Amino acid sequence: MQELIPINVLIGDRTYRIKIERKDEEMVRKTLKTINDKILEFKTNFAGKDMQDYVAMVLLWFATQSSDEDQNTSNSSINDIIRKIELQLEKAL
């Protein structure tokens, strides 16, 4: 098991101290940037009572994005398998 490193993360207007594996630091920081950029975007475009509203909007957006990407990845894998089968059928004929 790799050693965990402590980092401070800012989400909205709150700071959290978390421990992550060093290899995950870049991904975590990119994800945090995306989250905070989306919070700012939602604050600019939509009315909300407090930061919790914007964090909830971003959470919904993020969950939907992941679902869409998984679907696209799954479809891509299926298409690749179908192409391979088609090539094998063509060779057999």
GROMACS .gro file of N, CA and C in nm:
model
  279
    1MET      N    1   0.084  -0.117   0.000
    1MET     CA    2   0.000   0.000   0.000
    1MET      C    3   0.088   0.124   0.000
    2GLN      N    4   0.054   0.217  -0.087
    2GLN     CA    5   0.131   0.340  -0.094
    2GLN      C    6   0.099   0.430   0.025
    3GLU      N    7   0.194   0.515   0.056
    3GLU     CA    8   0.175   0.609   0.165
    3GLU      C    9   0.076   0.717   0.122
    4LEU      N   10  -0.015   0.751   0.212
    4LEU     CA   11  -0.112   0.856   0.184
    4LEU      C   12  -0.051   0.991   0.219
    5ILE      N   13  -0.080   1.090   0.133
    5ILE     CA   14  -0.032   1.225   0.161
    5ILE      C   15  -0.152   1.313   0.195
    6PRO      N   16  -0.137   1.403   0.290
    6PRO     CA   17  -0.247   1.493   0.323
    6PRO      C   18  -0.249   1.613   0.229
    7ILE      N   19  -0.368   1.650   0.183
    7ILE     CA   20  -0.381   1.772   0.103
    7ILE      C   21  -0.504   1.846   0.152
    8ASN      N   22  -0.502   1.976   0.133
    8ASN     CA   23  -0.619   2.059   0.162
    8ASN      C   24  -0.693   2.082   0.032
    9VAL      N   25  -0.824   2.059   0.034
    9VAL     CA   26  -0.905   2.081  -0.086
    9VAL      C   27  -1.011   2.184  -0.054
   10LEU      N   28  -1.039   2.268  -0.153
   10LEU     CA   29  -1.141   2.371  -0.139
   10LEU      C   30  -1.256   2.336  -0.231
   11ILE      N   31  -1.374   2.319  -0.174
   11ILE     CA   32  -1.495   2.294  -0.252
   11ILE      C   33  -1.594   2.403  -0.212
   12GLY      N   34  -1.628   2.487  -0.308
   12GLY     CA   35  -1.715   2.599  -0.276
   12GLY      C   36  -1.643   2.695  -0.184
   13ASP      N   37  -1.697   2.712  -0.067
   13ASP     CA   38  -1.634   2.803   0.029
   13ASP      C   39  -1.581   2.730   0.152
   14ARG      N   40  -1.563   2.598   0.140
   14ARG     CA   41  -1.512   2.519   0.253
   14ARG      C   42  -1.384   2.447   0.217
   15THR      N   43  -1.298   2.437   0.317
   15THR     CA   44  -1.172   2.364   0.300
   15THR      C   45  -1.181   2.233   0.377
   16TYR      N   46  -1.133   2.128   0.312
   16TYR     CA   47  -1.131   1.995   0.373
   16TYR      C   48  -0.989   1.942   0.366
   17ARG      N   49  -0.950   1.870   0.469
   17ARG     CA   50  -0.819   1.804   0.471
   17ARG      C   51  -0.845   1.655   0.444
   18ILE      N   52  -0.787   1.606   0.337
   18ILE     CA   53  -0.805   1.465   0.302
   18ILE      C   54  -0.669   1.401   0.281
   19LYS      N   55  -0.667   1.269   0.283
   19LYS     CA   56  -0.544   1.195   0.254
   19LYS      C   57  -0.568   1.112   0.129
   20ILE      N   58  -0.474   1.122   0.037
   20ILE     CA   59  -0.484   1.050  -0.090
   20ILE      C   60  -0.349   0.988  -0.123
   21GLU      N   61  -0.351   0.896  -0.218
   21GLU     CA   62  -0.226   0.842  -0.268
   21GLU      C   63  -0.161   0.945  -0.360
   22ARG      N   64  -0.030   0.953  -0.354
   22ARG     CA   65   0.043   1.053  -0.433
   22ARG      C   66   0.008   1.044  -0.581
   23LYS      N   67  -0.009   0.923  -0.632
   23LYS     CA   68  -0.038   0.906  -0.774
   23LYS      C   69  -0.174   0.964  -0.814
   24ASP      N   70  -0.263   0.984  -0.718
   24ASP     CA   71  -0.397   1.037  -0.746
   24ASP      C   72  -0.407   1.188  -0.732
   25GLU      N   73  -0.299   1.252  -0.688
   25GLU     CA   74  -0.306   1.395  -0.658
   25GLU      C   75  -0.345   1.479  -0.780
   26GLU      N   76  -0.285   1.455  -0.893
   26GLU     CA   77  -0.316   1.534  -1.013
   26GLU      C   78  -0.463   1.519  -1.051
   27MET      N   79  -0.514   1.395  -1.049
   27MET     CA   80  -0.653   1.371  -1.084
   27MET      C   81  -0.747   1.440  -0.986
   28VAL      N   82  -0.715   1.434  -0.857
   28VAL     CA   83  -0.799   1.497  -0.756
   28VAL      C   84  -0.801   1.648  -0.777
   29ARG      N   85  -0.686   1.707  -0.803
   29ARG     CA   86  -0.678   1.852  -0.823
   29ARG      C   87  -0.753   1.896  -0.949
   30LYS      N   88  -0.744   1.817  -1.057
   30LYS     CA   89  -0.820   1.848  -1.179
   30LYS      C   90  -0.970   1.839  -1.153
   31THR      N   91  -1.010   1.737  -1.078
   31THR     CA   92  -1.152   1.720  -1.045
   31THR      C   93  -1.200   1.837  -0.960
   32LEU      N   94  -1.120   1.878  -0.863
   32LEU     CA   95  -1.156   1.994  -0.779
   32LEU      C   96  -1.171   2.120  -0.862
   33LYS      N   97  -1.081   2.140  -0.959
   33LYS     CA   98  -1.091   2.257  -1.046
   33LYS      C   99  -1.221   2.253  -1.125
   34THR      N  100  -1.254   2.137  -1.178
   34THR     CA  101  -1.379   2.123  -1.253
   34THR      C  102  -1.499   2.154  -1.165
   35ILE      N  103  -1.499   2.099  -1.044
   35ILE     CA  104  -1.610   2.121  -0.951
   35ILE      C  105  -1.624   2.270  -0.918
   36ASN      N  106  -1.514   2.334  -0.884
   36ASN     CA  107  -1.520   2.475  -0.846
   36ASN      C  108  -1.555   2.565  -0.964
   37ASP      N  109  -1.509   2.530  -1.085
   37ASP     CA  110  -1.548   2.605  -1.204
   37ASP      C  111  -1.697   2.593  -1.228
   38LYS      N  112  -1.752   2.473  -1.210
   38LYS     CA  113  -1.896   2.452  -1.228
   38LYS      C  114  -1.977   2.526  -1.122
   39ILE      N  115  -1.927   2.528  -0.998
   39ILE     CA  116  -1.996   2.602  -0.893
   39ILE      C  117  -2.006   2.749  -0.934
   40LEU      N  118  -1.895   2.804  -0.981
   40LEU     CA  119  -1.894   2.944  -1.025
   40LEU      C  120  -1.990   2.966  -1.142
   41GLU      N  121  -1.992   2.873  -1.236
   41GLU     CA  122  -2.083   2.882  -1.350
   41GLU      C  123  -2.229   2.880  -1.303
   42PHE      N  124  -2.262   2.789  -1.213
   42PHE     CA  125  -2.400   2.781  -1.164
   42PHE      C  126  -2.436   2.905  -1.082
   43LYS      N  127  -2.343   2.959  -1.004
   43LYS     CA  128  -2.369   3.080  -0.927
   43LYS      C  129  -2.399   3.198  -1.020
   44THR      N  130  -2.330   3.200  -1.134
   44THR     CA  131  -2.347   3.309  -1.230
   44THR      C  132  -2.481   3.297  -1.304
   45ASN      N  133  -2.522   3.174  -1.335
   45ASN     CA  134  -2.638   3.153  -1.421
   45ASN      C  135  -2.769   3.121  -1.350
   46PHE      N  136  -2.763   3.078  -1.224
   46PHE     CA  137  -2.885   3.035  -1.155
   46PHE      C  138  -2.895   3.098  -1.018
   47ALA      N  139  -3.018   3.118  -0.975
   47ALA     CA  140  -3.041   3.170  -0.840
   47ALA      C  141  -3.032   3.055  -0.741
   48GLY      N  142  -2.972   3.082  -0.628
   48GLY     CA  143  -2.962   2.983  -0.523
   48GLY      C  144  -2.955   3.055  -0.389
   49LYS      N  145  -2.998   2.986  -0.284
   49LYS     CA  146  -2.999   3.048  -0.153
   49LYS      C  147  -2.861   3.052  -0.091
   50ASP      N  148  -2.786   2.943  -0.107
   50ASP     CA  149  -2.654   2.936  -0.044
   50ASP      C  150  -2.565   2.840  -0.121
   51MET      N  151  -2.444   2.825  -0.073
   51MET     CA  152  -2.346   2.742  -0.141
   51MET      C  153  -2.393   2.597  -0.154
   52GLN      N  154  -2.469   2.549  -0.057
   52GLN     CA  155  -2.518   2.411  -0.062
   52GLN      C  156  -2.602   2.387  -0.187
   53ASP      N  157  -2.680   2.487  -0.228
   53ASP     CA  158  -2.760   2.473  -0.351
   53ASP      C  159  -2.669   2.451  -0.472
   54TYR      N  160  -2.561   2.530  -0.480
   54TYR     CA  161  -2.472   2.518  -0.595
   54TYR      C  162  -2.394   2.388  -0.593
   55VAL      N  163  -2.352   2.345  -0.475
   55VAL     CA  164  -2.281   2.218  -0.463
   55VAL      C  165  -2.374   2.104  -0.505
   56ALA      N  166  -2.500   2.111  -0.466
   56ALA     CA  167  -2.597   2.008  -0.505
   56ALA      C  168  -2.616   2.007  -0.657
   57MET      N  169  -2.622   2.126  -0.720
   57MET     CA  170  -2.636   2.133  -0.865
   57MET      C  171  -2.515   2.070  -0.934
   58VAL      N  172  -2.396   2.098  -0.882
   58VAL     CA  173  -2.275   2.043  -0.941
   58VAL      C  174  -2.270   1.891  -0.920
   59LEU      N  175  -2.313   1.846  -0.804
   59LEU     CA  176  -2.316   1.703  -0.778
   59LEU      C  177  -2.406   1.632  -0.879
   60LEU      N  178  -2.522   1.688  -0.904
   60LEU     CA  179  -2.614   1.630  -1.003
   60LEU      C  180  -2.551   1.633  -1.142
   61TRP      N  181  -2.489   1.745  -1.179
   61TRP     CA  182  -2.424   1.756  -1.309
   61TRP      C  183  -2.312   1.652  -1.321
   62PHE      N  184  -2.230   1.641  -1.217
   62PHE     CA  185  -2.116   1.549  -1.219
   62PHE      C  186  -2.163   1.405  -1.232
   63ALA      N  187  -2.266   1.368  -1.157
   63ALA     CA  188  -2.318   1.231  -1.163
   63ALA      C  189  -2.374   1.201  -1.302
   64THR      N  190  -2.439   1.298  -1.362
   64THR     CA  191  -2.495   1.280  -1.496
   64THR      C  192  -2.384   1.268  -1.599
   65GLN      N  193  -2.280   1.349  -1.586
   65GLN     CA  194  -2.166   1.342  -1.679
   65GLN      C  195  -2.101   1.206  -1.673
   66SER      N  196  -2.079   1.155  -1.554
   66SER     CA  197  -2.015   1.024  -1.539
   66SER      C  198  -2.099   0.917  -1.605
   67SER      N  199  -2.228   0.926  -1.588
   67SER     CA  200  -2.320   0.829  -1.646
   67SER      C  201  -2.314   0.835  -1.799
   68ASP      N  202  -2.311   0.957  -1.854
   68ASP     CA  203  -2.303   0.973  -1.999
   68ASP      C  204  -2.172   0.918  -2.054
   69GLU      N  205  -2.061   0.945  -1.984
   69GLU     CA  206  -1.931   0.897  -2.029
   69GLU      C  207  -1.924   0.745  -2.023
   70ASP      N  208  -1.980   0.686  -1.917
   70ASP     CA  209  -1.983   0.540  -1.906
   70ASP      C  210  -2.062   0.480  -2.021
   71GLN      N  211  -2.174   0.542  -2.054
   71GLN     CA  212  -2.259   0.495  -2.163
   71GLN      C  213  -2.181   0.501  -2.294
   72ASN      N  214  -2.112   0.613  -2.319
   72ASN     CA  215  -2.036   0.629  -2.443
   72ASN      C  216  -1.922   0.528  -2.450
   73THR      N  217  -1.854   0.505  -2.338
   73THR     CA  218  -1.746   0.407  -2.334
   73THR      C  219  -1.800   0.268  -2.361
   74SER      N  220  -1.913   0.236  -2.300
   74SER     CA  221  -1.975   0.106  -2.319
   74SER      C  222  -2.015   0.087  -2.466
   75ASN      N  223  -2.075   0.189  -2.526
   75ASN     CA  224  -2.115   0.182  -2.666
   75ASN      C  225  -1.994   0.165  -2.756
   76SER      N  226  -1.886   0.234  -2.725
   76SER     CA  227  -1.764   0.223  -2.804
   76SER      C  228  -1.708   0.081  -2.798
   77SER      N  229  -1.709   0.022  -2.679
   77SER     CA  230  -1.660  -0.115  -2.663
   77SER      C  231  -1.746  -0.213  -2.741
   78ILE      N  232  -1.875  -0.195  -2.737
   78ILE     CA  233  -1.967  -0.283  -2.810
   78ILE      C  234  -1.943  -0.269  -2.960
   79ASN      N  235  -1.925  -0.144  -3.007
   79ASN     CA  236  -1.899  -0.123  -3.149
   79ASN      C  237  -1.769  -0.190  -3.193
   80ASP      N  238  -1.667  -0.184  -3.109
   80ASP     CA  239  -1.540  -0.250  -3.141
   80ASP      C  240  -1.558  -0.402  -3.152
   81ILE      N  241  -1.632  -0.460  -3.061
   81ILE     CA  242  -1.658  -0.604  -3.064
   81ILE      C  243  -1.735  -0.642  -3.190
   82ILE      N  244  -1.833  -0.562  -3.225
   82ILE     CA  245  -1.913  -0.590  -3.346
   82ILE      C  246  -1.826  -0.583  -3.470
   83ARG      N  247  -1.738  -0.483  -3.478
   83ARG     CA  248  -1.647  -0.472  -3.593
   83ARG      C  249  -1.557  -0.595  -3.604
   84LYS      N  250  -1.505  -0.643  -3.492
   84LYS     CA  251  -1.418  -0.761  -3.494
   84LYS      C  252  -1.495  -0.884  -3.542
   85ILE      N  253  -1.618  -0.897  -3.495
   85ILE     CA  254  -1.701  -1.010  -3.539
   85ILE      C  255  -1.728  -1.001  -3.689
   86GLU      N  256  -1.758  -0.879  -3.737
   86GLU     CA  257  -1.783  -0.860  -3.879
   86GLU      C  258  -1.660  -0.899  -3.963
   87LEU      N  259  -1.544  -0.858  -3.917
   87LEU     CA  260  -1.420  -0.894  -3.989
   87LEU      C  261  -1.399  -1.045  -3.992
   88GLN      N  262  -1.425  -1.111  -3.882
   88GLN     CA  263  -1.410  -1.258  -3.877
   88GLN      C  264  -1.510  -1.325  -3.970
   89LEU      N  265  -1.633  -1.271  -3.976
   89LEU     CA  266  -1.734  -1.328  -4.066
   89LEU      C  267  -1.694  -1.308  -4.212
   90GLU      N  268  -1.642  -1.190  -4.243
   90GLU     CA  269  -1.599  -1.165  -4.380
   90GLU      C  270  -1.486  -1.258  -4.421
   91LYS      N  271  -1.392  -1.282  -4.329
   91LYS     CA  272  -1.282  -1.374  -4.359
   91LYS      C  273  -1.332  -1.515  -4.378
   92ALA      N  274  -1.430  -1.554  -4.298
   92ALA     CA  275  -1.485  -1.690  -4.306
   92ALA      C  276  -1.563  -1.711  -4.435
   93LEU      N  277  -1.624  -1.607  -4.487
   93LEU     CA  278  -1.702  -1.620  -4.610
   93LEU      C  279  -1.610  -1.612  -4.729
   0.00000   0.00000   0.00000
